[in-house]
Short mmCIF file of C-alpha atoms in Angstrom, two decimals:
data_model
loop_
_atom_site.label_atom_id
_atom_site.label_comp_id
_atom_site.label_asym_id
_atom_site.label_seq_id
_atom_site.Cartn_x
_atom_site.Cartn_y
_atom_site.Cartn_z
CA VAL A 1 0.00 0.00 0.00
CA THR A 2 1.42 3.35 -0.95
CA GLU A 3 1.28 6.48 1.17
CA PRO A 4 -0.96 9.41 0.25
CA GLY A 5 0.56 11.93 -2.09
CA VAL A 6 2.59 14.72 -0.73
CA ASP A 7 0.12 17.25 -2.07
CA GLY A 8 -2.71 15.77 0.05
CA ASN A 9 -4.57 14.02 -2.74
CA PRO A 10 -5.59 10.58 -1.46
CA LEU A 11 -6.21 9.39 -4.99
CA ALA A 12 -2.71 10.19 -6.04
CA MET A 13 -1.45 6.69 -5.33
CA GLY A 14 2.30 6.86 -5.50
CA CYS A 15 2.22 10.10 -7.56
CA THR A 16 4.58 12.94 -6.84
CA SER A 17 3.47 16.49 -6.10
CA SER A 18 2.59 18.94 -8.87
CA SER A 19 5.59 21.05 -8.03
CA GLN A 20 7.91 18.13 -8.25
CA PHE A 21 6.18 17.07 -11.43
CA ALA A 22 6.73 20.48 -12.97
CA ALA A 23 10.32 20.59 -11.80
CA THR A 24 11.20 17.29 -13.42
CA GLY A 25 9.48 18.28 -16.63
CA ALA A 26 8.03 14.74 -16.98
CA GLY A 27 4.41 14.07 -17.90
CA ALA A 28 1.94 16.50 -19.36
CA GLY A 29 -1.45 15.30 -18.33
CA PHE A 30 -2.57 16.03 -14.83
CA GLY A 31 -0.30 18.91 -13.65
CA ALA A 32 -0.10 21.12 -16.74
CA PRO A 33 -3.69 22.48 -16.81
CA ARG A 34 -3.61 23.35 -13.11
CA LYS A 35 -0.39 25.35 -13.57
CA GLY A 36 -1.90 27.41 -16.42
CA LEU A 37 -4.99 28.32 -14.36
CA LEU A 38 -3.16 29.36 -11.20
CA LYS A 39 -0.44 31.52 -12.82
CA GLU A 40 -1.08 34.45 -15.34
CA ASP A 41 1.42 36.12 -17.63
CA PRO A 42 2.40 39.75 -16.77
CA PRO A 43 0.73 42.54 -18.87
CA SER A 44 2.48 43.57 -22.03
CA ALA A 45 4.05 46.99 -22.61
CA ALA A 46 1.35 47.95 -25.12
CA THR A 47 -1.36 47.26 -22.56
CA VAL A 48 0.39 49.38 -19.93
CA ALA A 49 0.76 52.27 -22.41
CA ALA A 50 -2.92 52.04 -23.33
CA LEU A 51 -3.94 52.15 -19.68
CA CYS A 52 -1.74 55.19 -19.09
CA ARG A 53 -3.29 56.99 -22.04
CA ARG A 54 -6.76 56.17 -20.79
CA HIS A 55 -6.11 57.52 -17.30
CA THR A 56 -4.35 60.67 -18.53
CA ALA A 57 -6.99 61.55 -21.13
CA PRO A 58 -9.17 64.64 -20.50
CA PRO A 59 -12.32 63.92 -18.51
CA GLU A 60 -14.70 65.20 -21.21
CA VAL A 61 -14.77 63.05 -24.32
CA PRO A 62 -16.70 64.42 -27.31
CA PRO A 63 -19.73 62.30 -28.21
CA LEU A 64 -19.46 59.93 -31.11
CA PRO A 65 -21.44 60.76 -34.23
CA SER A 66 -24.71 58.89 -34.46
CA ALA A 67 -24.32 57.90 -38.10
CA GLY A 68 -21.88 58.00 -40.94
CA CYS A 69 -18.83 57.29 -38.77
CA PRO A 70 -18.39 53.56 -38.12
CA VAL A 71 -16.40 52.46 -35.09
CA LEU A 72 -14.04 49.54 -35.48
CA LEU A 73 -14.30 46.92 -32.77
CA GLY A 74 -11.32 45.08 -31.48
CA SER A 75 -8.72 45.56 -28.80
CA ARG A 76 -8.67 48.64 -26.63
CA PRO A 77 -5.92 50.55 -28.55
CA GLN A 78 -7.77 49.96 -31.82
CA ALA A 79 -11.02 51.22 -30.30
CA ALA A 80 -9.33 54.35 -28.94
CA ARG A 81 -7.76 55.09 -32.32
CA ALA A 82 -11.09 54.56 -34.06
CA ILE A 83 -12.83 56.97 -31.64
CA SER A 84 -10.31 59.74 -32.26
CA GLU A 85 -10.53 59.27 -36.04
CA SER A 86 -14.33 59.32 -35.94
CA TRP A 87 -14.39 62.53 -33.88
CA ALA A 88 -11.96 64.23 -36.26
CA ALA A 89 -14.08 63.20 -39.24
CA ALA A 90 -17.22 64.57 -37.61
CA ALA A 91 -15.53 67.90 -36.87
CA ALA A 92 -14.35 68.16 -40.47
CA GLN A 93 -17.86 67.49 -41.74
CA LYS A 94 -19.28 70.34 -39.64
CA ARG A 95 -16.86 72.96 -41.04
CA PRO A 96 -14.78 71.44 -43.83
CA ASP A 97 -13.59 74.77 -45.27
CA ALA A 98 -12.74 76.56 -42.01
CA PRO A 99 -8.99 75.71 -41.89
CA ALA A 100 -8.57 76.39 -45.60
CA ALA A 101 -10.51 79.65 -45.34
CA ALA A 102 -8.48 80.79 -42.35
CA MET A 103 -5.24 79.94 -44.11
CA GLY A 104 -6.41 81.71 -47.25
CA GLN A 105 -7.29 84.83 -45.29
CA ALA A 106 -3.87 84.81 -43.60
CA VAL A 107 -2.09 84.46 -46.95
CA GLU A 108 -4.19 87.24 -48.48
CA ALA A 109 -3.47 89.52 -45.53
CA ARG A 110 0.27 88.87 -45.77
CA GLU A 111 0.27 89.46 -49.52
CA ALA A 112 -1.66 92.70 -49.02
CA VAL A 113 0.92 93.93 -46.51
CA GLU A 114 3.80 93.01 -48.81
CA ALA A 115 2.12 94.69 -51.75
CA ALA A 116 1.56 97.82 -49.71
CA ASP A 117 5.24 97.89 -48.68
CA ILE A 118 6.40 97.39 -52.26
CA GLY A 119 3.95 99.96 -53.59
CA SER A 120 5.01 102.59 -51.12
CA GLY A 121 8.63 102.20 -52.33
CA PHE A 122 11.01 104.59 -50.66
CA ALA A 123 8.40 105.69 -48.09
CA ALA A 124 8.33 102.16 -46.64
CA LEU A 125 12.10 102.17 -46.39
CA GLN A 126 12.10 105.51 -44.65
CA ARG A 127 9.62 104.31 -42.03
CA ARG A 128 12.16 101.73 -40.92
CA ILE A 129 14.81 104.35 -40.17
CA SER A 130 15.67 104.38 -36.48
CA GLY A 131 14.52 107.48 -34.68
CA GLY A 132 11.02 107.76 -36.03
CA SER A 133 9.16 108.30 -39.27
CA ARG A 134 10.62 110.09 -42.27
CA ALA A 135 8.87 113.34 -41.40
CA GLY A 136 10.27 113.21 -37.88
CA VAL A 137 13.79 112.50 -39.12
CA LEU A 138 13.59 115.29 -41.69
CA GLU A 139 12.23 117.84 -39.28
CA LYS A 140 14.81 116.96 -36.65
CA SER A 141 17.68 117.13 -39.15
CA VAL A 142 16.59 120.39 -40.79
CA GLN A 143 15.79 122.19 -37.55
CA ALA A 144 19.15 121.12 -36.09
CA THR A 145 21.03 122.76 -38.96
CA ILE A 146 18.83 125.69 -39.94
CA ASP A 147 21.03 128.16 -38.04
CA LEU A 148 24.15 127.00 -39.90
CA PHE A 149 23.10 128.34 -43.32
CA HIS A 150 22.10 131.61 -44.86
CA ILE A 151 20.90 132.86 -48.24
CA CYS A 152 23.40 135.03 -50.11
CA GLY A 153 22.58 138.13 -52.08
CA PRO A 154 22.57 138.40 -55.89
CA GLN A 155 25.40 136.43 -57.49
CA THR A 156 27.43 137.57 -60.49
CA ALA A 157 30.25 136.32 -62.67
CA GLY A 158 32.68 138.04 -60.29
CA HIS A 159 31.67 135.63 -57.52
CA ARG A 160 32.69 132.69 -59.70
CA ARG A 161 36.14 134.18 -60.32
CA ALA A 162 36.62 135.06 -56.67
CA ALA A 163 35.72 131.53 -55.60
CA ALA A 164 38.79 130.06 -57.32
CA THR A 165 41.10 132.36 -55.35
CA MET A 166 39.35 131.88 -52.03
CA TYR A 167 39.33 128.12 -52.41
CA GLU A 168 43.12 127.96 -52.16
CA THR A 169 42.83 129.60 -48.76
CA GLU A 170 40.18 127.06 -47.78
CA CYS A 171 42.51 124.20 -48.66
CA ARG A 172 45.31 125.62 -46.53
CA ARG A 173 42.97 126.09 -43.55
CA PHE A 174 41.55 122.57 -43.71
CA PRO A 175 44.16 120.84 -41.46
CA ARG A 176 43.63 123.47 -38.77
CA GLY A 177 39.86 123.60 -39.06
CA SER A 178 39.35 119.81 -39.19
CA PRO A 179 42.48 118.25 -37.70
CA LYS A 180 40.99 114.81 -36.99
CA VAL A 181 39.56 114.42 -40.47
CA ALA A 182 42.78 115.64 -42.11
CA ALA A 183 44.84 113.20 -40.02
CA ALA A 184 42.47 110.35 -40.93
CA TYR A 185 42.86 111.14 -44.64
CA ALA A 186 46.63 111.16 -44.32
CA ARG A 187 46.63 107.83 -42.47
CA LEU A 188 44.24 106.20 -44.94
CA ALA A 189 46.33 107.37 -47.87
CA GLY A 190 49.25 105.35 -46.51
CA GLU A 191 47.18 102.29 -45.53
CA LEU A 192 44.73 101.89 -48.40
CA HIS A 193 47.06 102.56 -51.35
CA ASP A 194 43.84 103.16 -53.31
CA SER A 195 43.26 106.79 -54.21
CA ASP A 196 39.86 106.11 -55.76
CA ARG A 197 38.52 104.43 -52.63
CA LEU A 198 39.84 107.28 -50.49
CA ALA A 199 38.30 109.86 -52.81
CA ALA A 200 34.88 108.19 -52.61
CA GLY A 201 35.06 108.04 -48.82
CA ALA A 202 36.15 111.68 -48.53
CA PHE A 203 33.29 112.77 -50.77
CA LEU A 204 30.69 111.02 -48.57
CA VAL A 205 32.21 112.39 -45.37
CA GLY A 206 32.09 115.90 -46.78
CA PHE A 207 28.59 115.45 -48.17
CA VAL A 208 26.97 114.44 -44.86
CA SER A 209 28.86 117.24 -43.15
CA GLY A 210 27.63 119.89 -45.58
CA LEU A 211 24.08 118.56 -45.71
CA ALA A 212 23.28 117.75 -42.07
CA ASP A 213 26.37 118.82 -40.07
CA VAL A 214 27.05 115.14 -39.26
CA ARG A 215 30.55 113.91 -38.49
CA VAL A 216 31.26 110.46 -39.92
CA ASP A 217 34.48 108.58 -39.31
CA PRO A 218 36.45 108.48 -42.59
CA VAL A 219 37.60 104.95 -41.78
CA ALA A 220 33.98 103.77 -41.49
CA ALA A 221 33.14 105.49 -44.77
CA CYS A 222 36.02 103.91 -46.69
CA ARG A 223 35.26 100.48 -45.22
CA ARG A 224 31.90 100.37 -47.03
CA LEU A 225 33.27 101.51 -50.40
CA LYS A 226 35.27 100.10 -53.26
CA GLY A 227 37.61 101.76 -55.70
CA GLU A 228 35.09 101.27 -58.51
CA ASP A 229 32.54 103.41 -56.65
CA TRP A 230 34.49 106.57 -57.28
CA GLY A 231 34.30 106.05 -61.05
CA VAL A 232 30.50 106.11 -60.87
CA MET A 233 30.45 109.05 -58.48
CA GLU A 234 33.01 111.07 -60.43
CA GLN A 235 31.10 110.66 -63.67
CA ALA A 236 27.82 111.70 -62.01
CA ILE A 237 29.44 114.77 -60.40
CA HIS A 238 30.98 115.81 -63.71
CA GLY A 239 27.60 115.44 -65.41
CA PHE A 240 26.01 117.65 -62.77
CA ILE A 241 28.59 120.46 -62.81
CA SER A 242 28.86 120.58 -66.59
CA HIS A 243 25.11 120.48 -67.20
CA MET A 244 23.74 123.56 -68.95
CA ALA A 245 21.17 124.17 -66.21
CA VAL A 246 24.01 124.44 -63.66
CA ALA A 247 26.85 126.07 -65.58
CA LEU A 248 24.78 128.68 -67.44
CA CYS A 249 25.46 132.33 -66.56
CA ASP A 250 28.65 131.35 -64.69
CA GLY A 251 26.68 129.21 -62.28
CA THR A 252 24.22 131.89 -61.27
CA PHE A 253 20.43 131.94 -61.32
CA GLU A 254 19.16 135.52 -61.12
CA PRO A 255 15.66 135.90 -62.57
CA GLY A 256 15.73 139.61 -61.72
CA ASP A 257 18.88 140.41 -63.74
CA GLU A 258 17.95 141.42 -67.30
CA ALA A 259 21.38 140.69 -68.82
CA MET A 260 21.48 137.22 -67.31
CA MET A 261 17.89 136.61 -68.28
CA GLN A 262 18.74 137.21 -71.94
CA GLU A 263 21.57 134.67 -71.76
CA MET A 264 19.37 132.18 -69.97
CA LEU A 265 16.44 132.57 -72.35
CA ALA A 266 18.77 131.81 -75.22
CA ALA A 267 19.27 128.30 -73.79
CA PHE A 268 15.92 127.68 -72.06
CA PRO A 269 12.44 128.91 -72.96
CA SER A 270 11.78 130.11 -69.40
CA THR A 271 13.16 130.16 -65.89
CA GLN A 272 10.78 127.34 -64.99
CA ALA A 273 12.28 125.22 -67.77
CA ARG A 274 15.80 125.76 -66.41
CA ALA A 275 14.66 124.89 -62.88
CA ARG A 276 12.99 121.74 -64.18
CA ALA A 277 16.14 120.71 -66.06
CA PHE A 278 18.27 121.37 -62.97
CA LEU A 279 16.11 119.06 -60.84
CA ASP A 280 15.23 116.29 -63.29
CA GLU A 281 18.30 116.07 -65.50
CA ALA A 282 21.21 117.27 -63.34
CA LEU A 283 20.52 116.76 -59.62
CA ALA A 284 18.17 113.75 -59.46
CA PRO A 285 20.48 111.36 -61.38
CA LEU A 286 23.46 112.41 -59.27
CA LEU A 287 21.68 111.76 -55.98
CA ALA A 288 19.78 108.63 -57.02
CA GLU A 289 22.67 106.84 -58.78
CA ALA A 290 25.79 108.03 -56.98
CA VAL A 291 24.92 109.31 -53.51
CA LEU A 292 21.85 107.50 -52.20
CA PRO A 293 23.12 103.89 -52.67
CA ARG A 294 26.40 104.73 -50.89
CA LEU A 295 24.62 106.42 -48.01
CA ARG A 296 22.45 103.34 -47.62
CA ASP A 297 25.58 101.20 -47.24
CA LEU A 298 27.24 103.75 -44.97
CA ARG A 299 24.24 103.70 -42.65
CA ARG A 300 25.09 100.11 -41.67
CA THR A 301 28.43 101.04 -40.10
CA ALA A 302 27.65 104.67 -39.23
CA PRO A 303 24.12 105.04 -37.77
CA GLU A 304 24.55 108.80 -37.67
CA ALA A 305 24.19 108.77 -41.47
CA ALA A 306 20.47 107.94 -41.12
CA GLY A 307 19.54 111.64 -41.11
CA PRO A 308 21.42 112.51 -44.32
CA PHE A 309 20.04 109.35 -45.92
CA ALA A 310 16.48 110.48 -45.18
CA MET A 311 17.18 113.99 -46.45
CA VAL A 312 18.61 112.79 -49.76
CA GLY A 313 15.71 110.40 -50.17
CA ASP A 314 13.30 113.28 -49.64
CA ILE A 315 14.98 115.29 -52.40
CA VAL A 316 14.87 112.38 -54.84
CA GLU A 317 11.19 111.81 -54.09
CA ARG A 318 10.20 115.47 -54.36
CA CYS A 319 12.26 116.56 -57.35
CA SER A 320 9.19 116.35 -59.55
CA VAL A 321 7.20 118.72 -57.32
CA LEU A 322 9.87 121.25 -56.30
CA ASN A 323 9.34 124.67 -57.81
CA GLU A 324 11.54 127.42 -59.20
CA ASP A 325 11.90 129.17 -55.84
CA ALA A 326 13.57 126.08 -54.33
CA VAL A 327 16.10 126.00 -57.17
CA VAL A 328 16.85 129.71 -56.77
CA ARG A 329 17.55 129.07 -53.06
CA ALA A 330 19.93 126.25 -54.01
CA PHE A 331 21.91 128.71 -56.18
CA HIS A 332 22.16 131.18 -53.27
CA VAL A 333 22.62 129.06 -50.14
CA ALA A 334 25.92 129.03 -48.24
CA ARG A 335 27.20 128.25 -44.80
CA LYS A 336 27.31 131.09 -42.31
CA GLY A 337 31.09 131.05 -42.37
CA GLU A 338 30.87 132.55 -45.86
CA ARG A 339 28.71 135.50 -44.82
CA LYS A 340 31.51 138.03 -45.22
CA SER A 341 32.32 136.96 -48.76
CA ASP A 342 28.63 136.36 -49.61
CA LEU A 343 29.79 133.51 -51.83
CA ALA A 344 27.22 130.84 -52.70
CA ALA A 345 28.15 127.17 -52.30
CA ILE A 346 27.76 126.45 -56.00
CA HIS A 347 30.81 128.61 -56.79
CA SER A 348 32.94 126.86 -54.16
CA LEU A 349 31.79 123.52 -55.56
CA SER A 350 32.96 124.47 -59.04
CA ALA A 351 36.30 125.75 -57.71
CA ALA A 352 36.96 122.53 -55.77
CA TRP A 353 36.09 120.40 -58.80
CA GLN A 354 38.38 122.32 -61.15
CA ARG A 355 41.39 122.33 -58.83
CA GLN A 356 44.18 119.96 -59.83
CA PRO A 357 45.51 117.69 -58.50
CA ARG A 358 42.29 116.51 -56.91
CA GLY A 359 43.01 114.74 -53.63
CA ALA A 360 41.04 113.67 -50.58
CA VAL A 361 40.68 117.25 -49.32
CA GLN A 362 39.24 118.43 -52.62
CA CYS A 363 36.80 115.49 -52.72
CA HIS A 364 35.76 116.36 -49.18
CA HIS A 365 35.04 119.95 -50.21
CA ILE A 366 33.16 118.83 -53.33
CA GLY A 367 30.86 116.72 -51.20
CA MET A 368 30.48 119.42 -48.55
CA HIS A 369 29.45 122.18 -50.96
CA LEU A 370 27.13 119.86 -52.87
CA GLY A 371 25.50 118.89 -49.57
CA THR A 372 25.05 122.57 -48.74
CA MET A 373 23.22 123.12 -52.03
CA CYS A 374 21.02 120.09 -51.37
CA TRP A 375 20.08 121.37 -47.91
CA ALA A 376 18.13 124.21 -49.56
CA LEU A 377 15.88 121.60 -51.23
CA VAL A 378 15.14 119.38 -48.23
CA GLY A 379 11.70 119.84 -46.77
CA MET A 380 11.84 123.60 -47.13
CA GLN A 381 8.12 123.91 -47.74
CA GLU A 382 7.36 122.22 -44.43
CA PHE A 383 10.25 123.07 -42.15
CA ALA A 384 11.99 126.19 -43.45
CA SER A 385 12.38 129.20 -41.24
CA PRO A 386 10.41 132.33 -42.22
CA LYS A 387 13.67 134.13 -42.92
CA PHE A 388 14.14 131.98 -46.01
#
């Protein structure tokens, strides 16, 4: 007679326990089903992730559509994915064109803004100038320099001849009157070994000084220029000075002088025609092609050039609307240092251009006197003092 089984089963005559049976790995009948029922496999990683998503989902779940959106049955992840897809389909059916319409409106608004900026041209560029709008920059620049200029009396051919003699004195006084600028030109002449690049830089430094009384570092001006720039600038300056509207009557514009009027009417049908030619054919090409692009580049390294840049842009924009009185002022304006001689800037400009050899100092003076002439055309209708 055998003893009862170790596991307490009296019918297990001579049989070993289930644990021993499983340990030996022998037999597959009686012990295997009991082991599968008592022990369960751990949950898979996909099941754990699905449970986490279910518990972290927002408490309010949008209702499923009643029709037209079938729900796939299956495991829990499949059901959750089917619910989200059904809800998205229902939302798209309610307003299918809303995203496209919103995107279309955004694109149209952006295109409208870009078109407005392109259409406004130079005005849009001026609004981006630091320090305020173009009108604010112009008013600030003109009012800051209005006490530095004066309008000379009637000009004659004698003023043109006197300017050549007085200019030699101006050249000799330049190192004492502007020692830092003169020293910078001398240093750059030895470092650059490029007379054209130095000439272009000196012209811009003198121009912003004569136009807006702004001091720009000559090194910063030459850094933004190339030697080829002076070829373009020199040709434009020559075209301006030699133009009939500028050189006629020895560079004077005196509508009240009968002798000069006869000479002028032999070349132009009227004083208005000469003024129009001065603005459209002589000055506008010089500023638009030679000066304005270089000032735009100079503004990147010398922020103080923003004022002169706005002033030149105003002249280029308003050349078509400026009248004869503005041109007459340009032929009579001078800096207050020339009050004793009563010599207009246009005569000093011609003297500096004709002097040979033409170095950095002469290019500085050419730019300075040209800037002085341009000052008489900048915003004078809006900002000029009553004395003008």
